[in-house]
Short mmCIF file of C-alpha atoms and ligand atoms in Angstrom, two decimals:
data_model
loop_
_atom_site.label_atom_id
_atom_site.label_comp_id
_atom_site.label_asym_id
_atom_site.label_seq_id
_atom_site.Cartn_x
_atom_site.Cartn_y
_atom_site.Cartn_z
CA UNK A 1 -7.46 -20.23 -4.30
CA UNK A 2 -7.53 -22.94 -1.17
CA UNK A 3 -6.26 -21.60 1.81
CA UNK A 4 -3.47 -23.35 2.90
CA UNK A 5 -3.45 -25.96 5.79
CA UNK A 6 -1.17 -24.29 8.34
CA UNK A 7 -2.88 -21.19 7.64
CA UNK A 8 -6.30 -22.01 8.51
CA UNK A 9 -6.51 -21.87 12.12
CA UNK A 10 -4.92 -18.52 11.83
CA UNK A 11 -7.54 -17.29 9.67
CA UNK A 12 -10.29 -18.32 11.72
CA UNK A 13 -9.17 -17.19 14.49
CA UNK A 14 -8.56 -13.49 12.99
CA UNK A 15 -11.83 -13.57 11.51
CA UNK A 16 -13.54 -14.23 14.45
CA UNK A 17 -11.80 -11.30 16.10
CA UNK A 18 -12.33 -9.53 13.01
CA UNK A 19 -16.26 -10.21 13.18
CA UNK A 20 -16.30 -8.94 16.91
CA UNK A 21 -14.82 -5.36 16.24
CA UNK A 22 -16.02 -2.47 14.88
CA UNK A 23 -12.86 -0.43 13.54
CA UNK A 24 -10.10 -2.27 11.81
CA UNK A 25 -7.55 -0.72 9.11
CA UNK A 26 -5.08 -1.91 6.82
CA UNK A 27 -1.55 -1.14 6.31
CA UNK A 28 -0.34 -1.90 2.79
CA UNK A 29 2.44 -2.12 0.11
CA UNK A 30 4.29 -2.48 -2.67
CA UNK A 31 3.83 -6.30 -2.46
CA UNK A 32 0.16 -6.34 -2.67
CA UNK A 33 0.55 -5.14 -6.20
CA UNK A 34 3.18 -7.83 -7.09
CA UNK A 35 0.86 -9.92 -8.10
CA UNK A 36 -0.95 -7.76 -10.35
CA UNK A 37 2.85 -7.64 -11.94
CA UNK A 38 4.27 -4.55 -10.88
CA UNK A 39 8.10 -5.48 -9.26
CA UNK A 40 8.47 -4.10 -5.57
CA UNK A 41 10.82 -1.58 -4.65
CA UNK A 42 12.98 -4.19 -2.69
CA UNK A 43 12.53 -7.27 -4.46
CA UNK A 44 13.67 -9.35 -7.91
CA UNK A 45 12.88 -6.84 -11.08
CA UNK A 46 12.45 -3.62 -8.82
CA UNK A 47 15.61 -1.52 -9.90
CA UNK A 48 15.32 0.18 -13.00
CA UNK A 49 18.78 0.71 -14.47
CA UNK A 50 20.43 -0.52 -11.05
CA UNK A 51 19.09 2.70 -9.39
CA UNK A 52 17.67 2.16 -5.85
CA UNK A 53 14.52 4.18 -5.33
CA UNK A 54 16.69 5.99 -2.55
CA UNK A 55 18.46 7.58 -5.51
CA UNK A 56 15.68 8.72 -7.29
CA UNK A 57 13.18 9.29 -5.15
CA UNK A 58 14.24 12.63 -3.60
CA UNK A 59 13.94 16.50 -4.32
CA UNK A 60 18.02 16.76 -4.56
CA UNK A 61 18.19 13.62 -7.93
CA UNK A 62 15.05 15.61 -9.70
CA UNK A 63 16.66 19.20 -9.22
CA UNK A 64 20.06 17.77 -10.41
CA UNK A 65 17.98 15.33 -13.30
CA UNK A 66 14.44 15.17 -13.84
CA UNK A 67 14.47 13.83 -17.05
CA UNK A 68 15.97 10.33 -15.18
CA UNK A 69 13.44 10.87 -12.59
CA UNK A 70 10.49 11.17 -15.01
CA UNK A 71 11.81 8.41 -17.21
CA UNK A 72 12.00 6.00 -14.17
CA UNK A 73 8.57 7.44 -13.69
CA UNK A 74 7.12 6.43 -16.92
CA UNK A 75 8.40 3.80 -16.73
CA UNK A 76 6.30 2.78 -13.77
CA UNK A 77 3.14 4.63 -15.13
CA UNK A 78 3.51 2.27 -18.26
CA UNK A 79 3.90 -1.14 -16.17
CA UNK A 80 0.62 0.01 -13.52
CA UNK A 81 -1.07 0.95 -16.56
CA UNK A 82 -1.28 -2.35 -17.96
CA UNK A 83 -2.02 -3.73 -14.49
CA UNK A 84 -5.29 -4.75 -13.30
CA UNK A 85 -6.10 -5.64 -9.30
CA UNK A 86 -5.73 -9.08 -7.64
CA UNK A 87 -7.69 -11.10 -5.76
CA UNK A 88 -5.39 -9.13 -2.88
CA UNK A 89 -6.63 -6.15 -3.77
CA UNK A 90 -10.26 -7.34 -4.46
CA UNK A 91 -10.47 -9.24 -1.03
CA UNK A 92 -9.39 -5.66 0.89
CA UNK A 93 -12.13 -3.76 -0.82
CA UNK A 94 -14.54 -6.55 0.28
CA UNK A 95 -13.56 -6.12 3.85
CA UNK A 96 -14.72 -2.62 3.54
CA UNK A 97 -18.22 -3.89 3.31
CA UNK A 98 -17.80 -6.59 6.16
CA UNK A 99 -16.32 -4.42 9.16
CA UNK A 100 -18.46 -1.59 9.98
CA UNK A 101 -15.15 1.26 10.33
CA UNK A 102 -12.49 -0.11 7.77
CA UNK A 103 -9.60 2.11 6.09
CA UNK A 104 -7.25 1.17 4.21
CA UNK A 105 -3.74 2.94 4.34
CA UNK A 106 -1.65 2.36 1.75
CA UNK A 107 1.79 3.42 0.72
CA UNK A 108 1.46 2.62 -3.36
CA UNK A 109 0.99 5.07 -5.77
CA UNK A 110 -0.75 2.66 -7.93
CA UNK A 111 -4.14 3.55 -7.63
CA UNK A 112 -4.75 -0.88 -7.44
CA UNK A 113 -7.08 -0.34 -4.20
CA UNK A 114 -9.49 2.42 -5.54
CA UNK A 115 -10.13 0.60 -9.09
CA UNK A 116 -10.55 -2.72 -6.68
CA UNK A 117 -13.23 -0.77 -5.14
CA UNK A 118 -11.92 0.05 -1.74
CA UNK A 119 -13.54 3.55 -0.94
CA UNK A 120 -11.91 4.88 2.49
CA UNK A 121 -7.93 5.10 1.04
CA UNK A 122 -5.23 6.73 2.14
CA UNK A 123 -3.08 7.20 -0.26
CA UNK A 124 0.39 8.13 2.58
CA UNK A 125 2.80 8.91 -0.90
CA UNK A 126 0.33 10.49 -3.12
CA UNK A 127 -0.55 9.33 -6.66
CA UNK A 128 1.69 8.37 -9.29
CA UNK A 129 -1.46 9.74 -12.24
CA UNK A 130 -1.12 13.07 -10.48
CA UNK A 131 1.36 15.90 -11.38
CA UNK A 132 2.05 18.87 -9.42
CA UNK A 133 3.74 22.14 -10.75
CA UNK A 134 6.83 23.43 -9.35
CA UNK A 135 6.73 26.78 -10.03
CA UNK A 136 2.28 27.45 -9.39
CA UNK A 137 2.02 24.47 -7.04
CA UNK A 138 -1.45 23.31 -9.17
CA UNK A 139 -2.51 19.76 -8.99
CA UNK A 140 -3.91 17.97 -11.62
CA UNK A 141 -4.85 14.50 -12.47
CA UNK A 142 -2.37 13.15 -15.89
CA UNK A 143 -2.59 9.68 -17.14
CA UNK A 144 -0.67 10.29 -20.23
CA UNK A 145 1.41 7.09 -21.06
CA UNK A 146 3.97 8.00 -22.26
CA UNK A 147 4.29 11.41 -20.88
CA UNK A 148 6.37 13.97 -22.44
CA UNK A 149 10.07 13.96 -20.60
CA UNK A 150 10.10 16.19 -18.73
CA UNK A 151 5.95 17.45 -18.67
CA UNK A 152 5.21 21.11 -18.30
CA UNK A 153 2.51 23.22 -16.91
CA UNK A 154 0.01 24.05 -19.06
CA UNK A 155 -1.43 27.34 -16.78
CA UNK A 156 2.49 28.52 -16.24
CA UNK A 157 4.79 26.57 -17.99
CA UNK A 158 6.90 25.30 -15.15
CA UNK A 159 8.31 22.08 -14.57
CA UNK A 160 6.03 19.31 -13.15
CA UNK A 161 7.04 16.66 -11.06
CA UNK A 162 4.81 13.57 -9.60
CA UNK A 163 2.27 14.60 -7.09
CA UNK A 164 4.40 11.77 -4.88
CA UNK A 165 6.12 11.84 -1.04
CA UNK A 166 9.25 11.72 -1.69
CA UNK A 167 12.08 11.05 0.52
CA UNK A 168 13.21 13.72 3.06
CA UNK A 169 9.31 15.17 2.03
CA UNK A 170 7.11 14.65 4.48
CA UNK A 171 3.45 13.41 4.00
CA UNK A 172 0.66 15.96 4.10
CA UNK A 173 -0.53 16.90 7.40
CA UNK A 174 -4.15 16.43 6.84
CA UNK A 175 -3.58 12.84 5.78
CA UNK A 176 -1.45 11.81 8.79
CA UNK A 177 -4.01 13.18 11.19
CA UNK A 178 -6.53 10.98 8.84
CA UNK A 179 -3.79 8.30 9.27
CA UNK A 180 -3.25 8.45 12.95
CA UNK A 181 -7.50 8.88 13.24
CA UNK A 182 -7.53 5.92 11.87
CA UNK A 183 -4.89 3.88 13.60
CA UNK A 184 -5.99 5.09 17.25
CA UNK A 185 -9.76 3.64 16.33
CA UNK A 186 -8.41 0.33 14.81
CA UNK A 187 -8.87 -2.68 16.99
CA UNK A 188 -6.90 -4.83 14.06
CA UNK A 189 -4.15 -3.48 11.73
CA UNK A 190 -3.53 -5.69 8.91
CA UNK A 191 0.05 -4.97 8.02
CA UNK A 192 0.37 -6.42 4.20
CA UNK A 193 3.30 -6.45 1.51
CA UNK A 194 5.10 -3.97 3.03
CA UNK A 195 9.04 -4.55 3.86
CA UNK A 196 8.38 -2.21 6.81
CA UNK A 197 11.44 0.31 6.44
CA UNK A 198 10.49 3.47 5.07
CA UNK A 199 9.63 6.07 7.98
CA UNK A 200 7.21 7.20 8.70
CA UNK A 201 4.79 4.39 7.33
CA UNK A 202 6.80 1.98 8.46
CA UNK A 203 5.98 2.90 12.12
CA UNK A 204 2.40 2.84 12.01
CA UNK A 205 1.86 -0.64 13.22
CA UNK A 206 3.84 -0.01 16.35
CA UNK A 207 1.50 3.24 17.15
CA UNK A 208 -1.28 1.08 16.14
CA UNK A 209 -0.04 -1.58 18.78
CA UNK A 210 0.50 0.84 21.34
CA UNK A 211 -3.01 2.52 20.94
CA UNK A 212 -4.30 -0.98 21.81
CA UNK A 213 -4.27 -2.62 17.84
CA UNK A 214 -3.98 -6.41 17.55
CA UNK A 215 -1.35 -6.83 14.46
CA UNK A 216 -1.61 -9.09 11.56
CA UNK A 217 0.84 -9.46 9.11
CA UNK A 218 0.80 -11.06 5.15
CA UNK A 219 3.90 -11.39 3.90
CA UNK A 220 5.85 -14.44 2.27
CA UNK A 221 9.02 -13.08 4.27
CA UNK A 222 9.50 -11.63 7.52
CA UNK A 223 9.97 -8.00 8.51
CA UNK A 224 11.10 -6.35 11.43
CA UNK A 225 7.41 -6.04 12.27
CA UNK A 226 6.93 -9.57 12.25
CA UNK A 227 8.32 -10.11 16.09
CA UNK A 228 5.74 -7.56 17.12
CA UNK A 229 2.87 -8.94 15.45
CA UNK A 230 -0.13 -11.26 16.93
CA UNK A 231 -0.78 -13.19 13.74
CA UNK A 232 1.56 -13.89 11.17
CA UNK A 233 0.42 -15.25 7.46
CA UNK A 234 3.52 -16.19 5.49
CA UNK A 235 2.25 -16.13 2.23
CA UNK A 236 1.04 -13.89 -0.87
CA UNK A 237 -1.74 -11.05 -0.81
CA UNK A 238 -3.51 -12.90 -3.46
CA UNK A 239 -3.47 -15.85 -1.90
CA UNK A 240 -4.36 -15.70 1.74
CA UNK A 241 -6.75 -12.46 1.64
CA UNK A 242 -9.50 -13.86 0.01
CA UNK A 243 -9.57 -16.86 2.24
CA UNK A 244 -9.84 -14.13 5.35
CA UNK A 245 -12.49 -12.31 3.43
CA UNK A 246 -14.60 -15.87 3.15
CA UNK A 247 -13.82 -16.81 6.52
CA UNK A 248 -15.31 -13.16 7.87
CA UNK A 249 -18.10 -13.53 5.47
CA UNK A 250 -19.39 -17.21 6.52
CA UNK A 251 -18.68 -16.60 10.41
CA UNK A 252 -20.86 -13.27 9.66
CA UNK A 253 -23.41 -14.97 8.00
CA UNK A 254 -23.09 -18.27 10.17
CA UNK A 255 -21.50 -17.69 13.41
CA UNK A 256 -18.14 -18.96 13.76
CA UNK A 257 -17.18 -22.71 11.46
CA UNK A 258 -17.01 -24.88 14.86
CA UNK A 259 -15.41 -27.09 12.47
CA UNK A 260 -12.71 -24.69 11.98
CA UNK A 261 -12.31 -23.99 15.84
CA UNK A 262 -8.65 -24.61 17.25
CA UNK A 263 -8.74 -27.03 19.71
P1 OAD B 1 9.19 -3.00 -0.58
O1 OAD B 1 9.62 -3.28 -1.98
O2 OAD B 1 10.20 -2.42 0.34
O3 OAD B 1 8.63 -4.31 0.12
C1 OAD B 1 7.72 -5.15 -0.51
C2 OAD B 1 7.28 -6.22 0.48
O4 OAD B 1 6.28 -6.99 -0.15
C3 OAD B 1 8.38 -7.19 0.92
O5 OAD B 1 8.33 -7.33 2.33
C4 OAD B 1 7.99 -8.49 0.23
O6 OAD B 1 8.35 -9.65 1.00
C5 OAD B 1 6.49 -8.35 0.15
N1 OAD B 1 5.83 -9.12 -0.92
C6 OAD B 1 6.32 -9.52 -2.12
N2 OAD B 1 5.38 -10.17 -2.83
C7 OAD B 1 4.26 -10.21 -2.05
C8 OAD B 1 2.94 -10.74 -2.21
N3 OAD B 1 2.58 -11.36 -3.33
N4 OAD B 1 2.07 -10.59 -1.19
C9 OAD B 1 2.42 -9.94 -0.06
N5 OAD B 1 3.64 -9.41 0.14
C10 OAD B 1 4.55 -9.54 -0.83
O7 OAD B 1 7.88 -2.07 -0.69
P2 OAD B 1 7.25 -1.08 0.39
O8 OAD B 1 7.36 -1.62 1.76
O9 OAD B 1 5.91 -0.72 -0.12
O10 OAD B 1 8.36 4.96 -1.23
O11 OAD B 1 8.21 0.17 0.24
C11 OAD B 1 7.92 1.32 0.96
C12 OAD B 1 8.30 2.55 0.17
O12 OAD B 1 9.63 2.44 -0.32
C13 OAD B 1 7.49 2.76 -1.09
O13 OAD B 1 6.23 3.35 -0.87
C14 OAD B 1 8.36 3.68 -1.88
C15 OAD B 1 9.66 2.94 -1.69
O14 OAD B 1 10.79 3.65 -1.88
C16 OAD B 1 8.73 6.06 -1.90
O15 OAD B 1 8.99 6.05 -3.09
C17 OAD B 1 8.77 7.28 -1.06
#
């Protein structure tokens, strides 16, 4: 994929200040999976019977229905299961290797970034292949497609539910300290596919800023991060990450494209 004109200058010079640092993160979601054909939550295709994941997504609609919670479930678990990772996904796991200190932080349940290799993930709103019991609390790894509606425990019989954050939940503790670990260290946040309203992910660039971060956002539409960032990239995941993984591999290899220097 070429990058595109506009964006070039942009790239090179974020590579270059990627190739200088040490510790650099990434912030990502739903829309770095849209390409890999799973709808975002906030976009064309993402309700599923003209439910808005606020509706669903909570302790109070799965005590009052989880049989519509697990089918809207299983219904995502059938769409990510036919999904394979981008070139978005592919060109994050390949900045692993180029910055010495890279995480990647990422609010989809998808599991996109691990089978695109990325190593260091945090994965802020758990795992969509993992269940969790109600009643014994045990954790266990299911990628049944479909699942039976709604799945019990096979150690105690209770009801299971997705091992997901959910709202009014908050995230596990060890994982935000990993999260805010990594955000203090990062010199550069990339801030990609995400629409940037769900707390408390949604406020991670601005600690990340505040702790001294240079922000860089991918997006084909603005967010209400975009005023705060330092580079913007309208466009796709799929599209412009690669060219920043290219551009960070050549200037590493090379030293810096003088070609590609803005004036
Ligand atoms: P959203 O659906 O809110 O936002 C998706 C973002 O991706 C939007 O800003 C789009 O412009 C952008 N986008 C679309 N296609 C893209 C592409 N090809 N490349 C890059 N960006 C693209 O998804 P999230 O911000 O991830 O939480 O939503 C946050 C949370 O809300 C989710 O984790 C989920 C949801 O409810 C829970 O379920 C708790």
């Amino acid at each position: 994929m070429a990058t595109k004109p506009e964006h070039a200058p942009i790239l090179a010079k974020l590579a270059e200040l990627l190739r200088r640092v040490r510790q650099a993160a990434a912030l990502t979601g739903a829309g770095v999976s849209h390409e890999s054909g799973i709808p975002t939550f906030r976009g064309p295709g993402g309700l599923w019977r003209n439910f808005r994941p606020e509706e669903l997504a909570t302790p109070q609609a799965f005590a009052r229905d989880p049989r519509l919670v697990w089918e809207w479930y299983d219904w995502r678990r059938g769409l990510i299961s036919q999904a394979w990772p981008n070139p978005g996904h592919e060109a994050l796991a390949a900045l692993e290797g180029l910055v010495p200190d890279f995480t990647l932080i990422t609010q989809n349940v998808d599991g996109l970034h691990t089978l695109a290799g990325s190593r260091r993930v945090l994965e802020v709103h758990g795992s969509i292949w993992e269940v969790r019991c109600t009643a014994c609390g045990q954790v266990k790894a299911d990628r049944r497609v479909p699942i039976p509606i709604p799945p019990y425990c096979n150690s105690c019989g209770g009801l299971l539910r997705p091992n997901v954050v959910w709202f009014g939940e908050g995230l596990a503790a060890d994982v935000l300290d990993a999260v805010q670990h990594a955000l203090k260290q990062a010199q550069v946040l990339l801030v990609v596919g995400t629409s940037a309203v769900v707390q408390p992910a949604a406020s991670f660039a601005l600690w990340a800023k505040q702790w001294g971060a240079k922000l860089a956002e991918i997006n084909p539409e603005p967010t209400p991060l975009t005023p705060h960032c330092d580079f913007v990239l309208t466009g796709k995941s799929g599209e412009v990450l690669p060219g920043l993984a290219a551009e960070l591999a050549f200037s590493q290899a090379h030293g810096p494209d003088p070609s590609k220097k803005s004036p």
